[in-house]
Coordinates of C-alpha atoms in Angstrom, one line a residue:
Chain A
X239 CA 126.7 96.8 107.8
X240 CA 125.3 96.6 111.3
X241 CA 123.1 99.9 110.5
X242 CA 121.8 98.4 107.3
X243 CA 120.8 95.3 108.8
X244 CA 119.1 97.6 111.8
X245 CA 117.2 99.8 109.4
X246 CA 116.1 96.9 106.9
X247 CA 114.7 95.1 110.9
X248 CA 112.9 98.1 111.3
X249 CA 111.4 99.5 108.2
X250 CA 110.0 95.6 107.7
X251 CA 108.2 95.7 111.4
X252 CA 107.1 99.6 110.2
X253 CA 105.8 98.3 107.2
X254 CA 103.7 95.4 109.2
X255 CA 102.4 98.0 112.2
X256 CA 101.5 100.5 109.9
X257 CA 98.3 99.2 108.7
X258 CA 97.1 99.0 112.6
X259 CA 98.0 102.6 113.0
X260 CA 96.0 103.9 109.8
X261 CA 93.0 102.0 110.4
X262 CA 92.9 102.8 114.2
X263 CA 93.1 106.8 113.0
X264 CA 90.3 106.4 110.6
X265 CA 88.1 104.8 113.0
X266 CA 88.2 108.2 115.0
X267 CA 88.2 110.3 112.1
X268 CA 85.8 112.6 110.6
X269 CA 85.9 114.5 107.1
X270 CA 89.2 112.9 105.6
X271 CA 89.0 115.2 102.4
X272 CA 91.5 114.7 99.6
X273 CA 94.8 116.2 99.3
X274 CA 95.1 115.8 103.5
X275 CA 96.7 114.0 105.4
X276 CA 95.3 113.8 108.3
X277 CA 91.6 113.6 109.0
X278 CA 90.1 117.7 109.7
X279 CA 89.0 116.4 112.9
X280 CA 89.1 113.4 115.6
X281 CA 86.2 111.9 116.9
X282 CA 84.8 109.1 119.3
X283 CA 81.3 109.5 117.4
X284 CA 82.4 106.3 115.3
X285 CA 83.3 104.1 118.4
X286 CA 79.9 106.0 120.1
X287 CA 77.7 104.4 117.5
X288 CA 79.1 101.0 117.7
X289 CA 79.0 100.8 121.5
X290 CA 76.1 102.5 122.6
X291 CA 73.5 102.9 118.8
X292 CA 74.1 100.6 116.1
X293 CA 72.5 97.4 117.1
X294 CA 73.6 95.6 113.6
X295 CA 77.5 95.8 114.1
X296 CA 76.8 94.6 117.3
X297 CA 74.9 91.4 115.7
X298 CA 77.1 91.0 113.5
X299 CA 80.2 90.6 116.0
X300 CA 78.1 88.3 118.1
X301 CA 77.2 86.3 115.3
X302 CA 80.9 85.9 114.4
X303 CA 81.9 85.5 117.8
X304 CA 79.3 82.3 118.2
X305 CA 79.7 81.1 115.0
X306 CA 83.7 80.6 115.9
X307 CA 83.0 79.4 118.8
X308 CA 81.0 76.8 118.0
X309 CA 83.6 75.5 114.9
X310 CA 86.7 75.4 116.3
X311 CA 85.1 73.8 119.5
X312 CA 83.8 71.1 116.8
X313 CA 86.5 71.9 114.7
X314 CA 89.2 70.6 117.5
X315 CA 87.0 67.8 119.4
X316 CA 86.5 65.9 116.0
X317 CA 90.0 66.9 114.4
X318 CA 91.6 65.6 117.7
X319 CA 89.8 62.1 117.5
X320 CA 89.4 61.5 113.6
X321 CA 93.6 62.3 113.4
X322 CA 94.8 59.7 115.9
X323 CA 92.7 57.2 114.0
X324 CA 94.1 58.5 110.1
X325 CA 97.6 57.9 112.2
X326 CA 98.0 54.5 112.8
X327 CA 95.3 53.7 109.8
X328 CA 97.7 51.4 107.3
X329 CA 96.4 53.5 104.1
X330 CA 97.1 57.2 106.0
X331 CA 99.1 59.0 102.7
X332 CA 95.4 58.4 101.1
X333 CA 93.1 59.9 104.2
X334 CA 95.6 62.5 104.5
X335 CA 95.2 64.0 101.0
X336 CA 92.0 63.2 101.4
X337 CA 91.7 65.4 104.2
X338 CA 93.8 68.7 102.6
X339 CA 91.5 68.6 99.1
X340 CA 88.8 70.0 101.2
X341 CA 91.4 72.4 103.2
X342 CA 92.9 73.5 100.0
X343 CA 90.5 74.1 97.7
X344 CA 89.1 77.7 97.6
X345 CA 86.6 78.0 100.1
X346 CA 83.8 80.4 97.9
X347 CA 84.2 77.6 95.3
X348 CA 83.9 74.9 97.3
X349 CA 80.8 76.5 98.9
X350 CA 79.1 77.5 95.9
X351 CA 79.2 73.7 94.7
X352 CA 77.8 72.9 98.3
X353 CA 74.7 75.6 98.2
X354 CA 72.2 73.3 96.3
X355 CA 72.8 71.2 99.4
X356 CA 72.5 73.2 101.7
X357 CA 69.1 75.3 100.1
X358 CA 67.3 71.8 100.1
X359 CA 68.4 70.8 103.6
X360 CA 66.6 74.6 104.7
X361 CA 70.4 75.7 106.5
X362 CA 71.5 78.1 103.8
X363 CA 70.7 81.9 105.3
X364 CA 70.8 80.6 108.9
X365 CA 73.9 80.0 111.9
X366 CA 73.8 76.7 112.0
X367 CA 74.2 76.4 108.3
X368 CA 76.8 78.5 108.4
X369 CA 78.7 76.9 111.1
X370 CA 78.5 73.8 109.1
X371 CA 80.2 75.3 106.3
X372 CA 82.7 76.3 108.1
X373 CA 83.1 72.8 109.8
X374 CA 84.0 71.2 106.4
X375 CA 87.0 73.4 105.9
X376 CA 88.5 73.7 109.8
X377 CA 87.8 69.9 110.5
X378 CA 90.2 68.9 108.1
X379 CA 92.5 71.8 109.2
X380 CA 91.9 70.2 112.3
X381 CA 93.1 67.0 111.3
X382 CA 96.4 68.2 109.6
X383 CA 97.5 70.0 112.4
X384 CA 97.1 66.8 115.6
X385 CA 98.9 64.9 112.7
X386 CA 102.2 65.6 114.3
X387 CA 101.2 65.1 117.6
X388 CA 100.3 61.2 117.1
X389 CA 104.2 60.3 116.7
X390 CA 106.0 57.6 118.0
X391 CA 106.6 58.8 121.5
X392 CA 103.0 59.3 122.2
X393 CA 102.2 55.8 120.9
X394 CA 104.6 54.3 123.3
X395 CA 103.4 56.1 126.2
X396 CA 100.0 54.6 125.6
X397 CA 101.5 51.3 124.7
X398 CA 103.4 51.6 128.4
X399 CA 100.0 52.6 130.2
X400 CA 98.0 49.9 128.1
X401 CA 100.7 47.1 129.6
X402 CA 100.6 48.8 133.2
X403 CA 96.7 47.8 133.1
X404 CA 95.4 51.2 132.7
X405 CA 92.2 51.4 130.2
X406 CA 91.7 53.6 127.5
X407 CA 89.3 56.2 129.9
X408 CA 92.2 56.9 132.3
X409 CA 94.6 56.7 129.7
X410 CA 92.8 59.2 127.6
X411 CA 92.8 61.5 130.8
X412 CA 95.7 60.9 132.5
X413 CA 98.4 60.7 129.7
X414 CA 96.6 61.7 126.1
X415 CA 95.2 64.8 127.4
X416 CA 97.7 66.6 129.3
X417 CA 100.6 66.1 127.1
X418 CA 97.8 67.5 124.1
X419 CA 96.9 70.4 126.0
X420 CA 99.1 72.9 124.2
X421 CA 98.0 71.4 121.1
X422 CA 94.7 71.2 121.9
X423 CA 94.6 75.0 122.7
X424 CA 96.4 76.2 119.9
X425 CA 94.5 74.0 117.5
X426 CA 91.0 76.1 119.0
X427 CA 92.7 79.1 118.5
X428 CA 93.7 78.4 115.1
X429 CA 90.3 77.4 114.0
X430 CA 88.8 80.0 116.0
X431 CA 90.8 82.5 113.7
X432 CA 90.1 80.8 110.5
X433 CA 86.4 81.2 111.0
X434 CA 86.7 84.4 112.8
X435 CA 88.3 85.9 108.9
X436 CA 85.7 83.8 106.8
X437 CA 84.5 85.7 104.1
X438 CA 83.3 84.0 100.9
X439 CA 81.8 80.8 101.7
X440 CA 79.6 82.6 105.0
X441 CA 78.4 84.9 102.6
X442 CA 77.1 82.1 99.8
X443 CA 75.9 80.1 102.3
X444 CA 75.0 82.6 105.0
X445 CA 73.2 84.3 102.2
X446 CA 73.0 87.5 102.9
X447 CA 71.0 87.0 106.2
X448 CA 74.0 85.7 108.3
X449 CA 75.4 88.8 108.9
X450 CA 79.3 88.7 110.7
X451 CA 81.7 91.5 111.0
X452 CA 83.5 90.3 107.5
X453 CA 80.0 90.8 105.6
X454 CA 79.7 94.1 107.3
X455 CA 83.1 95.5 106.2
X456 CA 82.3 94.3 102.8
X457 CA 79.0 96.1 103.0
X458 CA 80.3 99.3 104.4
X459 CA 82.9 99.6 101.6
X460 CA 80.5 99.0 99.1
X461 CA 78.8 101.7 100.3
X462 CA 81.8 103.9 100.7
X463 CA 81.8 103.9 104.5
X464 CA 85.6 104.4 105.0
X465 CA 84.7 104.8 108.9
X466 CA 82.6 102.8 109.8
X467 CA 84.9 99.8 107.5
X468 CA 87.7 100.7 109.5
X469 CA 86.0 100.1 112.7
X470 CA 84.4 97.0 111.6
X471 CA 88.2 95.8 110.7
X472 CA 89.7 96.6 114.0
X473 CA 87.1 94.9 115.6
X474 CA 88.3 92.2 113.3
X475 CA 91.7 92.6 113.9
X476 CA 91.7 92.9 117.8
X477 CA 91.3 89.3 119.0
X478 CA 94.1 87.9 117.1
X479 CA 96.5 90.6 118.1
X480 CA 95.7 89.7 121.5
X481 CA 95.9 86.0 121.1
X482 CA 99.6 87.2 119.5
X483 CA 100.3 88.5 122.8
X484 CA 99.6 85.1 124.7
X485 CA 101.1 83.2 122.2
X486 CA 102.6 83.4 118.9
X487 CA 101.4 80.0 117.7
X488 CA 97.9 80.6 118.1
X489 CA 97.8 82.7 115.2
X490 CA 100.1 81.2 113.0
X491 CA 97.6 79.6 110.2
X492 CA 98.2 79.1 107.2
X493 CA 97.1 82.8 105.9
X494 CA 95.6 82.9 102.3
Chain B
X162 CA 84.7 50.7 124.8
X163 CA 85.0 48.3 122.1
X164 CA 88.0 48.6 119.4
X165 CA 85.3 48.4 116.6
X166 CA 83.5 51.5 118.4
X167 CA 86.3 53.5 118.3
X168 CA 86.9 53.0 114.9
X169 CA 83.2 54.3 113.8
X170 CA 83.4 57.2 115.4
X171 CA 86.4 59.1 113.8
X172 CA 85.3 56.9 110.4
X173 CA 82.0 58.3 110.7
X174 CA 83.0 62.0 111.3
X175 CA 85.5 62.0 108.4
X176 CA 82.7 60.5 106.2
X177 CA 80.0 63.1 106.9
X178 CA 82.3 66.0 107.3
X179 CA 84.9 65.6 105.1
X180 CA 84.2 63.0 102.1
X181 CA 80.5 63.1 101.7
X182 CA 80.5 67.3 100.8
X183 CA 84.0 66.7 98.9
X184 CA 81.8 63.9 96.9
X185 CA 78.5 65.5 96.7
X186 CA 80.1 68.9 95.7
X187 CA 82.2 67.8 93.2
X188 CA 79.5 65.7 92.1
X189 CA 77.0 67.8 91.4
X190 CA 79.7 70.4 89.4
X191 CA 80.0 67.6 87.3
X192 CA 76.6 66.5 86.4
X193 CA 75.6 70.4 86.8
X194 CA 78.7 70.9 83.9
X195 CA 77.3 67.7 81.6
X196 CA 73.7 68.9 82.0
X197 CA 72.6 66.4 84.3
X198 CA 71.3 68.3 86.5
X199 CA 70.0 72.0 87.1
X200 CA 67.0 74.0 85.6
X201 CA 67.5 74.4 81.9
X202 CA 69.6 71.3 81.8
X203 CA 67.5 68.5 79.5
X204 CA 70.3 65.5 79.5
X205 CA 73.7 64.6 78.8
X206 CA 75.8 67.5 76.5
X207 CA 79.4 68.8 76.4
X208 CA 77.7 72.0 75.1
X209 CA 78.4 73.6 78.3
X210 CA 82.2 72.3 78.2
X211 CA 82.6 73.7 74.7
X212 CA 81.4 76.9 75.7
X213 CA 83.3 77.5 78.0
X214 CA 86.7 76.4 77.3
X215 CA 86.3 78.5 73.8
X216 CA 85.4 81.6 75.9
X217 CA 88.4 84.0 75.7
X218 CA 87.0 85.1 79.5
X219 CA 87.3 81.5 81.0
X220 CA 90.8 80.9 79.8
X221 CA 92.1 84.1 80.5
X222 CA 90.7 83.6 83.8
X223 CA 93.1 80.9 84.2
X224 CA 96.1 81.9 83.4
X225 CA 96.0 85.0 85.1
X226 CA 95.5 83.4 88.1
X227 CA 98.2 81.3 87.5
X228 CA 100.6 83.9 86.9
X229 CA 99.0 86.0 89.6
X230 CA 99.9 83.0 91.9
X231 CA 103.0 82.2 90.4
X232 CA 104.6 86.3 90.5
X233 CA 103.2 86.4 94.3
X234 CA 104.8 83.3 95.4
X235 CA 108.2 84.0 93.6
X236 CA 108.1 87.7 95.3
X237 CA 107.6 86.1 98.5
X238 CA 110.0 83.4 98.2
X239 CA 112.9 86.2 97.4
X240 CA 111.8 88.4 99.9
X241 CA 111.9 86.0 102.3
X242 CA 115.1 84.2 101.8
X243 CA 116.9 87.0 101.7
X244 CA 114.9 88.9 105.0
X245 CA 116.0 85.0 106.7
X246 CA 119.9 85.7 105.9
X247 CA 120.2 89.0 106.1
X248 CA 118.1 90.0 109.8
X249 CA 117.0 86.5 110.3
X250 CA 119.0 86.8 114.0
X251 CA 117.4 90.0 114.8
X252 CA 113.8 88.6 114.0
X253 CA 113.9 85.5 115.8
X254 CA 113.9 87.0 119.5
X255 CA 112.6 90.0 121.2
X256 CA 110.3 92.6 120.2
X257 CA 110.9 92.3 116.7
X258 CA 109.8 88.6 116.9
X259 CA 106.2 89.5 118.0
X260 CA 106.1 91.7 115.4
X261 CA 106.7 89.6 112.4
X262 CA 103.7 87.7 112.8
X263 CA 101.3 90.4 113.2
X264 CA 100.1 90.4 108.9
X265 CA 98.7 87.0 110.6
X266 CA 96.1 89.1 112.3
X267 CA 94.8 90.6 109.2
X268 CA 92.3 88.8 107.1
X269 CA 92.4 89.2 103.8
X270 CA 89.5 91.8 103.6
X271 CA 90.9 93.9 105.9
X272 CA 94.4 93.3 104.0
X273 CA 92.8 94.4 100.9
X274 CA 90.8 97.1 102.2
X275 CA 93.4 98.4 104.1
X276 CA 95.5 98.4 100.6
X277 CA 92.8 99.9 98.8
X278 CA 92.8 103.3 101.4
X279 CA 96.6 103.1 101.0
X280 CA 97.5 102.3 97.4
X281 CA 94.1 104.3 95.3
X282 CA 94.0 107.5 93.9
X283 CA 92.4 108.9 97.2
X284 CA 94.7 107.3 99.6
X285 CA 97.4 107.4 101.8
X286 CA 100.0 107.6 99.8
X287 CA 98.5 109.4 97.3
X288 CA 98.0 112.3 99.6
X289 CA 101.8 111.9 101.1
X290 CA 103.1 112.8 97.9
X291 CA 100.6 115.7 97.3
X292 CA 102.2 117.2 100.2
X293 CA 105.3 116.8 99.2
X294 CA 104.3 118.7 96.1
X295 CA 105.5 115.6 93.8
X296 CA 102.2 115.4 92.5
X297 CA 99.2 118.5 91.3
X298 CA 96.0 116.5 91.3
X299 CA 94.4 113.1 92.8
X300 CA 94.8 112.2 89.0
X301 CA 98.7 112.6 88.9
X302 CA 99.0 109.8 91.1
X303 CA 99.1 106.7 89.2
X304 CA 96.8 103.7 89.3
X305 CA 97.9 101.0 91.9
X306 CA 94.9 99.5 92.8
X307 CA 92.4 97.9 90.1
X308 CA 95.3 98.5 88.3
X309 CA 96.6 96.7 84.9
X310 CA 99.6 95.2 86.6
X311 CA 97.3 94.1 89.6
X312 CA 100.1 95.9 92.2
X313 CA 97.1 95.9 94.4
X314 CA 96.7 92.5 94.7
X315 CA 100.4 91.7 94.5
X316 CA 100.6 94.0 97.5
X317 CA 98.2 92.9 99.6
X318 CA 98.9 89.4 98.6
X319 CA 102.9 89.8 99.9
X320 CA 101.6 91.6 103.3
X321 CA 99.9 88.5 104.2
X322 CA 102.0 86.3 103.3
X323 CA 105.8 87.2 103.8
X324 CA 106.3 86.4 107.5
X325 CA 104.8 83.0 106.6
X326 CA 107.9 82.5 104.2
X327 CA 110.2 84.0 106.7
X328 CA 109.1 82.0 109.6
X329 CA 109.9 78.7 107.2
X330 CA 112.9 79.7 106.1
X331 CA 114.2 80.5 109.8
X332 CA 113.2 77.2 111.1
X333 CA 114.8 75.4 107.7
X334 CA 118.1 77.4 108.4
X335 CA 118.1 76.4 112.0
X336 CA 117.2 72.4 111.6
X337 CA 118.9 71.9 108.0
X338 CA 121.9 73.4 110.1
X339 CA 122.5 75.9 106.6
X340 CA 125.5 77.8 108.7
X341 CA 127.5 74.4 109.0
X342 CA 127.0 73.6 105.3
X343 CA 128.2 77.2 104.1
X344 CA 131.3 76.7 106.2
X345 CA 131.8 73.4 105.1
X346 CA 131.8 74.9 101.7
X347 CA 134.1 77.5 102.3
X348 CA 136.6 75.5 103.6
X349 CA 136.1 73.2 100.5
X350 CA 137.2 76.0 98.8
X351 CA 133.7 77.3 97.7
X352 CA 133.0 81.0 96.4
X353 CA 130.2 82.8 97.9
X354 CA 127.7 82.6 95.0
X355 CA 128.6 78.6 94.5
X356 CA 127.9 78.2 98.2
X357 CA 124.9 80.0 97.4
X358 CA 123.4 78.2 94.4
X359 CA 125.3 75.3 95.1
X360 CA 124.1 74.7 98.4
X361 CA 122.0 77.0 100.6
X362 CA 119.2 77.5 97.6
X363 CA 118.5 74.4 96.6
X364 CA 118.7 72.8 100.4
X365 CA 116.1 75.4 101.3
X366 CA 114.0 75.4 98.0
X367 CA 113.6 71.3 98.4
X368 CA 112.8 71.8 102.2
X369 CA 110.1 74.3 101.3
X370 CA 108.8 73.1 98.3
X371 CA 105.6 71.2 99.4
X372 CA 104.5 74.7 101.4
X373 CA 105.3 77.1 98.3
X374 CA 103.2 74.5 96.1
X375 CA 100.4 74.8 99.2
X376 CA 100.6 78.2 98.7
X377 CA 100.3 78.5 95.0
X378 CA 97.2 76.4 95.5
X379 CA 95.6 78.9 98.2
X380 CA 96.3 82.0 96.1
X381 CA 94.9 80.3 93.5
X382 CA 91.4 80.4 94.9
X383 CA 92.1 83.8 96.4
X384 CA 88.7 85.4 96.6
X385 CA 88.4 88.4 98.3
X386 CA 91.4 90.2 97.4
X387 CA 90.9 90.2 94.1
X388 CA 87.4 91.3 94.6
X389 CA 88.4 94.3 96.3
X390 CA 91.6 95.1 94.6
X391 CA 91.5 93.7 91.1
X392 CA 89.5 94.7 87.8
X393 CA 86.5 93.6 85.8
X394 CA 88.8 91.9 83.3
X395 CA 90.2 89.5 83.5
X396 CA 88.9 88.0 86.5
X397 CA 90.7 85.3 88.8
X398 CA 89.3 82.0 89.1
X399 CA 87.2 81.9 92.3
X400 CA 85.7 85.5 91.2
X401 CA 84.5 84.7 87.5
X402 CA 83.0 81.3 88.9
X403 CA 81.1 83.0 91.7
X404 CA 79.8 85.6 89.1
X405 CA 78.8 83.1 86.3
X406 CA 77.1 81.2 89.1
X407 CA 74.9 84.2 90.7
X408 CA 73.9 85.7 88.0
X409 CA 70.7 86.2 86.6
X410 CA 71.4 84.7 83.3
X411 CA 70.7 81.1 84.1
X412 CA 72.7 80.2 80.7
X413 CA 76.1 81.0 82.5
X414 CA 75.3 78.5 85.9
X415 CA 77.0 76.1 84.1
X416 CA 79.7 77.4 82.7
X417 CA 80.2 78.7 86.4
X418 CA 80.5 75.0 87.3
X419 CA 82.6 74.2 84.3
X420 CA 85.5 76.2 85.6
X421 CA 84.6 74.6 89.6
X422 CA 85.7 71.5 87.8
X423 CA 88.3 72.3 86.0
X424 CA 89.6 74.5 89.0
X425 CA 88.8 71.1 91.5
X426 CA 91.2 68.9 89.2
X427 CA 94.1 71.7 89.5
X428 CA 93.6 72.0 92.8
X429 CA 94.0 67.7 93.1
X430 CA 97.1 67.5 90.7
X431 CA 99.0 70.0 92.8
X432 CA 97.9 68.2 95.7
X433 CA 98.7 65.0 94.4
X434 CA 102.4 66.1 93.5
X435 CA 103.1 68.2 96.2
X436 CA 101.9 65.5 99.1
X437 CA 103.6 62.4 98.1
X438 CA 103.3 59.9 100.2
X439 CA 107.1 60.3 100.9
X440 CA 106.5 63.7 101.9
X441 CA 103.7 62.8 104.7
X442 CA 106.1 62.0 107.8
X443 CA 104.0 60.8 110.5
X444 CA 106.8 59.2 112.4
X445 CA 105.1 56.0 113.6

């Protein structure tokens, strides 16, 4: 009994490393030919390329890098502040499922209804457009998540502060924000990683000329580029492993 | 800092960031789907409507997406439950822990890809079992990705989204207290499978209803999976509507935007029953 339950533990966490494993060895292969196994050779030429030659994967992980950035900064800040107010609002079942529709809703779709917009303002095909689009899906993700933070405790410790004589500036320092902090920080990180995996609306409303580390996968298995994909994914795949490591929570959005 | 300033601020960002591209989107699906609006379009018609909702395409397009949903979630929701009883203890701590949430790392391109080198003709798997002489040729190995069953997607699909259904049902055996109820059963005089359907199933299938029904609703607009992994026909709904859409042909724009509508009021009836007001807690 005790080994079945062992093996089952095991096999599960084999099944969930081994797609980390094989993308890692393609990234340093060279001539994977059908029936072998293993790649005829292993090579740094791939990681070569990316590091020190090809200035477009480069650009493209900075371009994703900023773009997150900048929306789960946004994302966070306006999440934070719009939430507390949706909390003690009297009609907050409405907001609320006002604010999933927008989180729910299939991001490409919802971004295809949004180009015409978007074409006439002149911010389709450029970062700030894009970042944007990304804003109207993570600030209501945003807003879901502080949800449970504005409970009853934390209303009562401003009610305490607000009867002490304290005004809503210290207040927001001294007893908002560091009881937040966590949330606050995994709330960024979240967003961060929601944009960071953005696919289908960057590439309607990024247009083809925003180009960020998801396009280029896409693009380099279109065109068969098994290696050069693989790298692109890792690259993709390495800062929320390592958030993992900090902290299990910061990664823990809703996948879809 | 007045009390009516505070209240613009958050009123105003929800407004501009959240209800006027929900209103305007929508919108102009709408009036793009009555011909309202949008080159070609000369006035009100439910031409467009009519066109679509008797194409075989459109309709197939929804129901396989619906089942597609429906077969992922169900696989999950098995899986899960019974990972949660059966090594729940041994995932919750240590190593193993970290683990379990690393399919959250992967997005779903990379899931998909990753699938597609792993599951095709050519891949991974194929090439094991060539070695182990079960198979002659690439063409022995059967069809698992843009496959007729959509294993690809399915795949993929359960990869990202297992640990999510583990994780809940962990944390609703731990807070609903599920090992006190099956011993109160027992010592009611409860067999093992009425303790199961009796008691631990449905306490857990009514605790995790709203996120199942959340998670029908995302697979439901699943995009880039079933771009990568799934076939020409039939299509899932996010994938026909982007390819109507941006297509040359500028006849099949708005039956593209037909199907955003139609997708859009889906999306708000699930929404609708799934968040009832009884269900949002906010405990103030």
């Amino acid at each position: 009994m005790f080994k079945g339950r062992t093996i089952t533990a095991y096999l599960l966490i084999a099944g969930f490393v081994l797609p980390i494993l094989l993308l890692v060895m393609l990234t340093f292969s060279a001539n994977w030919v059908y029936p072998n196994f293993l790649p005829e050779r292993f090579t740094l030429s791939n990681w070569n390329e990316f590091l020190f030659k090809n200035a477009r994967l480069k650009q493209s992980f900075l371009n994703s890098l900023i773009i997150a950035t900048a929306v789960s900064l946004f994302a966070t800040a306006a999440g934070f502040i719009t939430s507390r107010w949706i909390a003690y609002h009297k009609r907050r079942n409405f907001l609320l499922i006002l604010s999933y529709f927008p989180y729910a809703i299939s991001p490409v779709i919802f971004a295809v209804c949004l180009k015409f917009y978007f074409l006439k303002a002149g911010i389709a095909g450029n970062l700030a457009g894009v970042v944007l689009a990304q804003l109207i899906i993570t600030f209501p993700y945003g807003i879901i998540f502080f949800t449970s933070f504005w409970n009853r405790k934390v209303k009562n410790y401003v009610e305490v502060a607000s009867t002490l004589g304290s005004n809503d500036v210290i207040t927001l320092k001294k007893i908002i924000f560091p009881i937040a902090k966590q949330f606050l920080t995994t709330c960024f990180f979240q967003c961060f990683i929601i944009s960071w995996f953005e696919y289908g609306l960057t590439t309607v409303i990024g247009y083809g000329k925003v180009e960020t580390l998801t396009i280029n996968i896409f693009q380099f298995i279109k065109e068969s580029n098994t290696y050069y994909a693989s790298l692109s994914s890792c690259l993709l795949v390495v800062p929320p492993v390592l958030l993992l490591w900090f902290n299990k929570k910061f990664i823990f959005q809703q996948t879809r | 800092m007045t009390s009516r300033f505070k209240n613009i601020i958050p009123f105003s960002m929800l407004v501009i960031l959240a209800i006027i591209p929900l209103v305007l989107g929508i919108g102009y699906a709408v009036s793009y789907s009555f011909g309202l609006t949008g080159v070609l379009n000369n006035g009100f018609t439910l031409a467009h409507w009519q066109t679509a909702l008797s194409n075989k395409d459109v309709l197939m397009s929804f129901g396989y997406s619906i089942l597609l949903s429906f077969v992922s979630i169900v696989l999950c929701v098995g899986a899960a439950a019974f990972l949660a009883f059966y090594i729940g203890d041994k995932l919750q701590s240590g190593r193993l822990s970290y683990f379990l949430y690393l399919p959250m790392a992967f997005p779903a391109l990379v899931a998909a890809f990753f699938f597609f080198q792993f599951l095709s003709n050519g891949g991974f798997l194929s090439r094991f079992f060539f070695q182990l002489g079960f198979i002659k040729t690439i063409d022995d190995f059967p069809n698992l990705v843009n496959d007729k069953y959509s294993i690809g997607i399915l795949a993929a699909q359960f990869f990202l989204t297992l640990p999510v259904f583990v994780l809940l049902n962990l944390s609703i055996i731990k807070n609903e207290n599920i090992a006190a109820l099956k011993t109160l059963g027992a010592s009611l005089g409860a067999k093992r499978s009425q303790i199961l359907f009796r008691v631990t199933l449905p306490v857990m299938l009514k605790k995790s209803f709203p996120t199942v029904v959340l998670f029908f609703i995302f697979k439901l607009g699943t995009y880039e999976i079933p771009l990568l992994l799934g076939r020409s026909s039939p299509e899932v709904i996010s994938v026909i509507t982007v390819r109507k859409m941006q297509r040359y042909n500028l006849l099949d724009i708005p039956q593209g935007y037909v199907i955003a509508v139609l997708y859009a009021m889906l999306v708000f009836v699930l929404l609708t029953l799934s968040l009832k007001p009884s269900k949002i807690n906010m405990n103030v």
